[in-house]
Tab-separated table of C-alpha atoms in Angstrom:
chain	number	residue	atom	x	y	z
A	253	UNK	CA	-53.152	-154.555	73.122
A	254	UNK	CA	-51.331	-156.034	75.916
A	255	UNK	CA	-52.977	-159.571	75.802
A	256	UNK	CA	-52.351	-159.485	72.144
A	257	UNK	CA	-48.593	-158.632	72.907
A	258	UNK	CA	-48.264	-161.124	75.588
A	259	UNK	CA	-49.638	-163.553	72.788
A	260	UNK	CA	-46.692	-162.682	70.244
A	261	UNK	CA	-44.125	-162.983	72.730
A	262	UNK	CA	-45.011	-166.584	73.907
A	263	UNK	CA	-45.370	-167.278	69.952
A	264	UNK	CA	-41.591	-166.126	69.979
A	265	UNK	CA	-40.448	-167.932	72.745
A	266	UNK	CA	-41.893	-170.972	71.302
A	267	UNK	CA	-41.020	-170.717	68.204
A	268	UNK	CA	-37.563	-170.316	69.748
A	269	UNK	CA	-37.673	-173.126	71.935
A	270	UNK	CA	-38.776	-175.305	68.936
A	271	UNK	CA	-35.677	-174.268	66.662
A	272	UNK	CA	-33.382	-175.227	70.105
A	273	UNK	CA	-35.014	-178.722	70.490
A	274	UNK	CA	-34.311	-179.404	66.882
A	275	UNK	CA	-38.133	-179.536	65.879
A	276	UNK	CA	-37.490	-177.007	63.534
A	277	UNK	CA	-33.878	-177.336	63.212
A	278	UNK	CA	-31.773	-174.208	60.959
A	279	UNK	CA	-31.844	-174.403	57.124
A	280	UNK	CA	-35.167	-175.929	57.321
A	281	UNK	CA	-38.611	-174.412	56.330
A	282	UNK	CA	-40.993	-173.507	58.938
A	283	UNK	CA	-44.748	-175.104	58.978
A	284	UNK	CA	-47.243	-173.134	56.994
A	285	UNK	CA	-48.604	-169.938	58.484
A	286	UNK	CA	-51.993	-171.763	59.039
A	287	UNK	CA	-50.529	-174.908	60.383
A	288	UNK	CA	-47.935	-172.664	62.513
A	289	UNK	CA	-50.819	-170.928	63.975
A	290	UNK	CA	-52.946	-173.645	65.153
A	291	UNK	CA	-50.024	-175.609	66.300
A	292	UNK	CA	-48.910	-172.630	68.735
A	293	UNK	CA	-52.727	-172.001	69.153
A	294	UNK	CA	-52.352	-168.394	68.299
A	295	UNK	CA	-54.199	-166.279	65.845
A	296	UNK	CA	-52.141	-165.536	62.357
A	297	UNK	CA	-52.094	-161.958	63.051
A	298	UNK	CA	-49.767	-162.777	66.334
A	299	UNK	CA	-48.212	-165.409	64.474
A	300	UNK	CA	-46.664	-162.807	61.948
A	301	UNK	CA	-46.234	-160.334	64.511
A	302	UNK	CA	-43.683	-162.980	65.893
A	303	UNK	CA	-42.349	-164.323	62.536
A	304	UNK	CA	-41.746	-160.666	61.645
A	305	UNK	CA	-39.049	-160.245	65.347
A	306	UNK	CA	-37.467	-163.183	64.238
A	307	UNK	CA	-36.729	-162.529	61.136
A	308	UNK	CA	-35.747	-158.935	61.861
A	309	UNK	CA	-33.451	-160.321	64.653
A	310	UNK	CA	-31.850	-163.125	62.375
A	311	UNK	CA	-33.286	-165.876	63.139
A	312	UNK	CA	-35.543	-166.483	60.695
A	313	UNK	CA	-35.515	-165.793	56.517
A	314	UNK	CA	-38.536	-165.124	54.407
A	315	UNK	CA	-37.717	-166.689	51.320
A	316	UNK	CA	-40.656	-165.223	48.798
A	317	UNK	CA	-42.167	-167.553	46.799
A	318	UNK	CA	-40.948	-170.612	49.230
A	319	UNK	CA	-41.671	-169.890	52.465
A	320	UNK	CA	-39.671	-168.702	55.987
A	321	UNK	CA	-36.853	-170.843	56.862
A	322	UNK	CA	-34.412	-171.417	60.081
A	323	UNK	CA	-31.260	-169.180	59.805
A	324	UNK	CA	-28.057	-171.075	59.236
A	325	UNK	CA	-27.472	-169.758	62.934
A	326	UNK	CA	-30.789	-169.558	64.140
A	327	UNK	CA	-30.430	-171.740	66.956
A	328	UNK	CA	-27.287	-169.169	68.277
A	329	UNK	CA	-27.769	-167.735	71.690
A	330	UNK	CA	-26.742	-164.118	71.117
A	331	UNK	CA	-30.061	-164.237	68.074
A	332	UNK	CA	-32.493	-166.074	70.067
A	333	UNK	CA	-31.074	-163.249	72.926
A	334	UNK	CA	-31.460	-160.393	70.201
A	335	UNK	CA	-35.296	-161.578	68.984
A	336	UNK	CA	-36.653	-162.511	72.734
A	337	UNK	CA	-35.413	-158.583	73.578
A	338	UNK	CA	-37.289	-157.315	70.685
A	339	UNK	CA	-40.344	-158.998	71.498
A	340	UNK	CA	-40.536	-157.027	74.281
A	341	UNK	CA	-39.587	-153.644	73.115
A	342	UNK	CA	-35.753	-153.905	74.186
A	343	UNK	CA	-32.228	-154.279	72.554
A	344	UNK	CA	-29.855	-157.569	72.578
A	345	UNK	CA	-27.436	-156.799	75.851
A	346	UNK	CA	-25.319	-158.581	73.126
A	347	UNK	CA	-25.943	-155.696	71.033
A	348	UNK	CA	-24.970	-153.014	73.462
A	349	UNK	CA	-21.674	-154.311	74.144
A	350	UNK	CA	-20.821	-153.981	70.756
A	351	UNK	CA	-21.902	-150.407	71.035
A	352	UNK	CA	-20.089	-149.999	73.949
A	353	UNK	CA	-16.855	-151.208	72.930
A	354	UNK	CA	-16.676	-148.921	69.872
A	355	UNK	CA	-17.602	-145.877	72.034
A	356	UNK	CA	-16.203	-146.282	75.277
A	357	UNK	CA	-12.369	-146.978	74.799
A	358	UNK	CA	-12.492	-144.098	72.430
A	359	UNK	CA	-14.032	-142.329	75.657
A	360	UNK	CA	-11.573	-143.203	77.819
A	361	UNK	CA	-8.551	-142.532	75.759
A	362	UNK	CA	-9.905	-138.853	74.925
A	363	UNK	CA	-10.422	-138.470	78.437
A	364	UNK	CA	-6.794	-139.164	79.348
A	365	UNK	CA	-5.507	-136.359	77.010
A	366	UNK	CA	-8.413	-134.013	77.950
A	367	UNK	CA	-9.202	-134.170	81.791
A	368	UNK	CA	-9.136	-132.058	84.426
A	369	UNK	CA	-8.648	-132.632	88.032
A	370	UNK	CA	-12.125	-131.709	88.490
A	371	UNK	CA	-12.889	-134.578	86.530
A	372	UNK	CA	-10.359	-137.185	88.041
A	373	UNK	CA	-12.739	-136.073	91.276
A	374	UNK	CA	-15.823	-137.001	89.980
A	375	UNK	CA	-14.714	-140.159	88.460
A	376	UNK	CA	-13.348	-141.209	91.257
A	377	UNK	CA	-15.837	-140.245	93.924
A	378	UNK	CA	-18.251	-142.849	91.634
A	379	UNK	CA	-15.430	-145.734	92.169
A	380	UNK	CA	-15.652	-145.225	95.606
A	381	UNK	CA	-19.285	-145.810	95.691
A	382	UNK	CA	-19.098	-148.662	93.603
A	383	UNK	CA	-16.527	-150.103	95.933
A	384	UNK	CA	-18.285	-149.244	99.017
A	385	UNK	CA	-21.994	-150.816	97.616
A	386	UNK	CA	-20.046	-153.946	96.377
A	387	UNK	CA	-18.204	-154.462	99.402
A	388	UNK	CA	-21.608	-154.167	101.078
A	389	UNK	CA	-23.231	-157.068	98.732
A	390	UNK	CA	-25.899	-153.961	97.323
A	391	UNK	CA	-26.834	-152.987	93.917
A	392	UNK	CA	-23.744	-150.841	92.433
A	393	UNK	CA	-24.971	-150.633	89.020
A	394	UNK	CA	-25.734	-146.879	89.133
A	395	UNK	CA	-22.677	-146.101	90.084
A	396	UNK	CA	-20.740	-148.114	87.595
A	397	UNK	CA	-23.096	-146.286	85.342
A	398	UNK	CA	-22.158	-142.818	86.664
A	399	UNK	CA	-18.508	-143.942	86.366
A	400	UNK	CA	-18.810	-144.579	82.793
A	401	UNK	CA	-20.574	-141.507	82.529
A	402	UNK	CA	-18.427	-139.535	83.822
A	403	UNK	CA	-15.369	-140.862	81.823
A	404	UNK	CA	-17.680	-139.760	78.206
A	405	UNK	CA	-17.846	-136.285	80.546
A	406	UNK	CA	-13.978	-136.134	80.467
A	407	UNK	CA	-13.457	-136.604	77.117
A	408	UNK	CA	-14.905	-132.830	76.724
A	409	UNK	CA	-16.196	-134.121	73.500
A	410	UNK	CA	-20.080	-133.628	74.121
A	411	UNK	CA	-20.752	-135.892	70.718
A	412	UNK	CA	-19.184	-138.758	72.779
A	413	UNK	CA	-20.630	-137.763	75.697
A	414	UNK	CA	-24.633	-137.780	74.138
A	415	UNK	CA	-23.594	-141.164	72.663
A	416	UNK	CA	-22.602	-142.812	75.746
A	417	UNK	CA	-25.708	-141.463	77.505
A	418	UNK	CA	-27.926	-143.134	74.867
A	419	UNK	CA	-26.215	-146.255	75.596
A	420	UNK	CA	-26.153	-146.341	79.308
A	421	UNK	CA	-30.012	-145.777	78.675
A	422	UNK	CA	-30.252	-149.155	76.965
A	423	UNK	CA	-28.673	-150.305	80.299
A	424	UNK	CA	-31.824	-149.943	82.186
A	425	UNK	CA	-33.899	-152.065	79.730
A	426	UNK	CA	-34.903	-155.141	81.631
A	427	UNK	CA	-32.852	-157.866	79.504
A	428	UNK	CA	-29.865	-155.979	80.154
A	429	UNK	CA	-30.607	-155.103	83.760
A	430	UNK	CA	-31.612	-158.938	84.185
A	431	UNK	CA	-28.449	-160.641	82.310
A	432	UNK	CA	-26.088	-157.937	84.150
A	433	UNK	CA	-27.734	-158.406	87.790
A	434	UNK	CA	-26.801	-162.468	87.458
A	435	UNK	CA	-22.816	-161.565	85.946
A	436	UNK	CA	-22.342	-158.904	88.178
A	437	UNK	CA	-22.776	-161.688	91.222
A	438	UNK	CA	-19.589	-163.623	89.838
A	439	UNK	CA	-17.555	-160.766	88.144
A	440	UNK	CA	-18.110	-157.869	90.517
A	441	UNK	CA	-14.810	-157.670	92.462
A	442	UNK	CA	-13.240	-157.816	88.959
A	443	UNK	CA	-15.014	-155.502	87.298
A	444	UNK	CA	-14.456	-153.051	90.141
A	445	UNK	CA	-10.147	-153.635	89.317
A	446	UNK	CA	-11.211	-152.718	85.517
A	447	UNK	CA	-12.491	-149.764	86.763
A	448	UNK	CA	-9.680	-148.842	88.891
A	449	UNK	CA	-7.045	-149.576	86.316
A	450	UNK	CA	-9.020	-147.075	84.222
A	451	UNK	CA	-9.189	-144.519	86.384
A	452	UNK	CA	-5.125	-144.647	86.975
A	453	UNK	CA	-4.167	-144.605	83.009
A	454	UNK	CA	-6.783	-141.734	82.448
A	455	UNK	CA	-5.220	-139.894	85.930
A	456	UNK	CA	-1.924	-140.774	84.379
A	457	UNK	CA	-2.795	-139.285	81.023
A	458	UNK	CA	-1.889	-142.588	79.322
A	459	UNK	CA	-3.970	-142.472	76.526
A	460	UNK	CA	-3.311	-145.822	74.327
A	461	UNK	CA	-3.531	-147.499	77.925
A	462	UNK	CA	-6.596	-145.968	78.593
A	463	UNK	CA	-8.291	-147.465	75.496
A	464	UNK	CA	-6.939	-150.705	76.225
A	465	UNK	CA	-7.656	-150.969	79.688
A	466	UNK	CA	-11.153	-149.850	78.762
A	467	UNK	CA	-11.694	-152.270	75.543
A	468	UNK	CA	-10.410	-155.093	77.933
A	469	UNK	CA	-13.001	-154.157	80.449
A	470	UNK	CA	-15.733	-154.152	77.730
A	471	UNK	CA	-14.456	-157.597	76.579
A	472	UNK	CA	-14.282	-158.687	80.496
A	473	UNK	CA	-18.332	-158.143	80.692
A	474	UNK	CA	-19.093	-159.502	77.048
A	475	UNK	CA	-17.320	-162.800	78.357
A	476	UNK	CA	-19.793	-162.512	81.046
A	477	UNK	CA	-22.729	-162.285	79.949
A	478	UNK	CA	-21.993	-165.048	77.284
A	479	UNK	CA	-21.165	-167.525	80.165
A	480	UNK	CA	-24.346	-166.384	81.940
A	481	UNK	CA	-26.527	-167.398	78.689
A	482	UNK	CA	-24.389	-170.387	78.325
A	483	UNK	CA	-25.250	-171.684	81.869
């Protein structure tokens, strides 16, 4: 099974790599399934394993009765992101920043009418940590996790709570770990100010600047990652 998976994700790739070159450039109709297969020199059964990710992540559309054909943005990054995720079992980083920007300034705003100074403790004891692992050039990604974490926590809404937990899960999927890891080396330091600038409107118990402070944050990282896939 895992030499037949292997096989379906190079199929992707390829396939993906074809529709960026322009060899099967978007509104146009891919090769039969037969001559698809032989040309990628992969058996039809992988071949439709990988048609089936593409066209599931957007890339592709099955016209019936004509054949699959390129998207009209199938040659986008943030697609070609979303379908070489799926072919491995995870979700488009792209994805979970949409996720995260409708949960997490909601998050952060109920936290600033709802918090305790128990919480404010908490929250910031993660900051520190984050500044003290940055400062030292190390891996602070568990602790901006934790800080995000604890923020849902402070909300005292436990559906917002379970919600940001099953996103900061997605977090430790390897695209997202991968993409993050290179924009974390350039946007770090600022990233770090987000956070603090957070922590002082939910202290402060300023709720509309809490959600903005947070959605600008979110926004911040999106920027990032797009300018990581762009270079």
């Amino acid at each position: 099974m895992a030499d037949r998976t292997k096989v379906y994700v190079t199929a992707v790739d390829r396939i993906l790599s074809g529709i960026r070159s322009g060899q099967f450039a978007p509104g146009s109709a891919l090769p039969s399934e037969r001559v698809l297969a032989a040309e990628l020199s992969v058996s039809r059964g992988s071949l439709r394993e990988a048609l089936r990710v593409l066209e599931q992540a957007g890339v592709l559309e099955a016209r019936p009765g004509s054949g699959t054909y390129v998207a009209t943005e199938g040659a986008s990054q943030a697609l070609s992101m979303r379908a070489q995720a799926a072919a491995i079992g995870d979700h488009s980083p792209l994805d979970v920043i949409v996720a995260r920007a409708s949960i997490e300034p909601v998050c952060a705003e109920h936290a600033a009418r709802a918090r305790t100074q128990a919480d404010i403790t908490v929250i910031r004891a993660h900051l520190d940590e984050q500044a003290r692992l940055t400062a030292a050039g190390l891996d602070a990604s568990e602790a901006d996790n934790q800080f995000h974490l604890a923020i849902a926590a402070a909300s005292h809404n436990s559906v917002l709570a379970s919600l940001e937990h099953t996103v900061i899960s997605l977090m430790h999927e390897q695209t997202w770990t991968d993409l993050k890891s290179r924009s974390r080396q350039r946007s770090g330091d600022q990233f770090l100010e987000h956070h603090r600038v957070i922590l002082q409107a939910i202290e402060q118990g300023d709720t509309r600047r809490a959600h903005q402070a947070m959605l600008m944050h979110i926004s911040s990282i999106e920027m990032a990652l797009i300018a990581e896939l762009d270079g």
